């Protein structure tokens, strides 16, 4: 499957990888939780999960070919 990391989660891309779409191997019946573990991303840094552009959870079952997008909590951006 392909994974896209957003904002501060990009620091968990493997060394030398700058591409937006990372190929990640997870076990059969894997979940976004497994994706996070494979990339070493602490679960508390994941605020939103999308699978194939549909909002999902860390426990949503994945299939080969899925696109998983992981987002951290949104901070800042407020107006004074």
Backbone as a ProteinNet text record, in pm:
[ID]
protein_1_A
[PRIMARY]
XXXXXXXXXXXXXXXXXXXXXXXXXXXXXXXXXXXXXXXXXXXXXXXXXXXXXXXXXXXXXXXXXXXXXXXXXXXXXXXX
[TERTIARY]
82.7	0	87.5	25.7	99.2	56	153.6	126.5	172.8	90	128.6	125.3	236.4	248.8	238.4	169.1	146.8	210.9	253.6	310.9	425	421.9	534.2	556.7	457.6	475.3	573.9	600.6	696.6	835.6	865	998.3	1017.6	909.8	918.4	936.8	953.8	985.7	1122.7	1142.3	1275.1	1381.1	1502.4	1613.4	1626.9	1643.4	1663.4	1536.4	1421.9	1294.9	1232.5	1206.8	1142.8	1011	980.5	858.5	737.4	628.2	506.2	442.6	452.9	390.5	493	481.9	575.8	513.3	582.1	531	561.8	461.7	479.9	417.2	490.6	441.4	384.7	263.1	202.9	150	126.8	75.5	-61.6	-97.1	-231.6	-331.1	-438.8	-537.8	-477.8	-374.6	-312.1	-405.1	-364.3	-441.8	-349.3	-404.4	-318.7	-231.3	-276.6	-194.4	-65.3	-75.9	41.9	133.1	72.7	150.6	233.2	168.2	237.8	353	328.5	433.2	549	518.3	622.9	711.9	654.4	730.9	784.1	752.2	800.4	729.6	605.5	530.1	454.1	478.4	400.7	252.4	165.3	22.3	-34.4	22.9	-30	-6.9	78.6	102.3	3.7	-78.5	-173.4	-310.5	-360.8	-491.5	-600.9	-565.8	-664.8	-604.9	-690.3	-651.1	-752.6	-701.9	-787.9	-736.5	-829.1	-795.2	-873.3	-800.3	-862.8	-956.4	-909.2	-980.2	-1106.4	-1126.7	-1239.5	-1185.8	-1248.2	-1201.1	-1210.3	-1107.2	-1096.5	-1043.1	-1011.9	-952.1	-821.7	-749.3	-624.9	-650.4	-775	-808.1	-885.5	-894.7	-961.4	-881	-943.1	-870.5	-824.6	-704	-647.2	-639.5	-643.6	-628.3	-510.7	-450.8	-342.4	-389.8	-302.7	-335.5	-400	-434.6	-495.6	-397.9	-453.6	-377.4	-413	-313.3	-333.1	-269.7	-346.6	-294.3	-305	-192.4	-187.2	-160.8	-239.5	-228.4	-205.2	-119.5	-101.1	-210.2	-217	-310.2	-274.2	-373.7	-351.1	-326.6	-217.8	-185.3	-150.4	-172.9	-139	-239	-203.7	-289.9	-399.8	-407	-510.2	-480.4	-584.8	-568	-567.4	-490.5	-486.9	-589.6
-116.7	0	123.5	236.4	361.4	447.9	514.1	598.8	740.4	837.6	978.3	1033.9	1093.8	1154.2	1305.3	1367.8	1511.5	1584.2	1708.1	1800.2	1732.8	1738.6	1689.4	1539	1466	1320.7	1287.3	1384.2	1358.8	1324	1364.5	1332.9	1182.7	1105.7	960.5	886.4	960.2	894.1	829.2	716.2	653.3	749.1	736.9	823.4	822.4	941.7	956	957.4	931.9	931.3	1070	1130	1262	1257.1	1141.5	1126.2	1133.3	1184.9	1195.8	1059.7	965.2	835.4	730.2	677.1	574.6	436.9	343.1	206.7	146	87.3	26.9	-111.5	-207	-344.1	-363.4	-414.8	-450.3	-592.4	-656.6	-793.7	-801	-919.8	-939.8	-899.8	-835.2	-780.9	-670.8	-603.7	-494	-374.3	-279.8	-159.2	-37.7	82.5	200	198.6	132	115.4	41	-60.9	-135.6	-49.2	37.8	130	221.2	277.7	365.9	291.3	167.6	88.8	62.8	32.3	4.1	125.6	245.9	368.7	429.4	368.2	419.1	545.7	565.5	685.5	658.3	738.3	721.5	749.9	663.9	678.4	810.6	866.3	993	1109.8	1090.7	1195.8	1189.2	1084.4	1069.3	1114.6	1218.2	1273.8	1229.8	1216.4	1177.8	1077.2	984.9	879	878.4	871.1	855.2	735.5	653.4	540.6	561	574.5	599.1	719.6	826	954.4	949.9	841.9	831.1	829.3	908.7	911	771.1	734	599.8	609.5	495.3	489.7	412	409.5	331.9	182	139.3	-2.7	-43.4	45.8	13.8	-91.3	-201.4	-302.9	-245.8	-284	-236.4	-349.7	-309.8	-405.6	-362.8	-454.5	-416.6	-306.8	-208.9	-99.9	20.1	8.6	121.8	237.9	358.6	479.6	522.2	526.6	564.8	701.7	795	928.5	949.3	989.7	1012.1	1159.9	1217.4	1358.9	1375.6	1470.7	1501.4	1599.2	1627.5	1731.9	1865	1946.1	2078.7	2175.9	2250.9	2352.1	2482.3	2589.7	2721	2764.2	2867	2916.3	3008.9	3034.3	3122.6	3267.7	3347.7	3490.1	3566.2	3673.6	3755.7	3863.4
0	0	0	-25.3	-29.6	88.1	149.3	265.7	236.8	273.2	265.8	407.5	446.6	579.2	564.9	657.1	649.5	766.8	738.9	839.2	915.8	1048.3	1128.6	1115.5	1066.5	1050.5	939	852	743.3	795.7	916.7	970.4	991.7	982.3	1000.5	868.1	759.3	632.1	645.2	581.1	583.5	528.2	577.5	534.4	383.5	328	185.7	102.8	164.1	91.6	101.1	-12.1	-14.9	-89.6	-147.4	-224.7	-132	-184.7	-105.5	-77.7	-167.7	-148.3	-112.1	9.4	56.2	41	-21.4	-19.2	118.3	181.2	313.5	312.2	364.8	377.3	517.4	525	654	643.1	757.2	753.3	684.6	635.9	583	691.8	654	747.3	834.5	782.5	855.8	866.5	949.4	976.5	971.3	971.9	982	1108.4	1212.6	1333.8	1299	1213.4	1168.6	1082.2	1000.9	918.5	1009	1111.2	1205.4	1272.7	1314.4	1379.3	1283.5	1157.5	1058.4	1035.1	1049.1	1026.9	1156.2	1271.2	1399.2	1445.7	1402.3	1440	1569.5	1674.4	1798.4	1771.8	1821.5	1795.5	1844.1	1951.2	2003	1907.3	1806.4	1706.7	1589.7	1585.9	1474.7	1520.5	1453	1488.1	1390.4	1263.2	1162.4	1066.3	1023.7	929.8	815.5	693.6	577.2	498.2	452	364.7	235.8	126.5	-4.4	1	65.9	76.1	161.9	238.6	330.2	472	560.5	699.2	758	833.6	889.4	1032	1090	1223.3	1213.5	1322.9	1327.3	1314.2	1333.9	1327.6	1202.2	1104.5	978.9	903.1	861.4	783.8	649.8	610	483.8	382.9	254.7	145.4	59.3	-13.3	-104.4	-199.4	-222.5	-312.5	-246.2	-116.7	-46.7	-34.7	-29.7	-1	140.6	227.8	368	388.8	445.1	475.7	626	687	831.3	858.2	949.5	984.1	1134	1172.7	1314.1	1359	1489.8	1535.8	1471.8	1446.9	1389.9	1504.5	1493.5	1594.2	1524.1	1594.5	1539	1434.7	1362	1257.4	1304	1435.9	1487.7	1456.2	1452.2	1425.7	1556.7	1561.9	1682.7	1674.6
[MASK]
++++++++++++++++++++++++++++++++++++++++++++++++++++++++++++++++++++++++++++++++

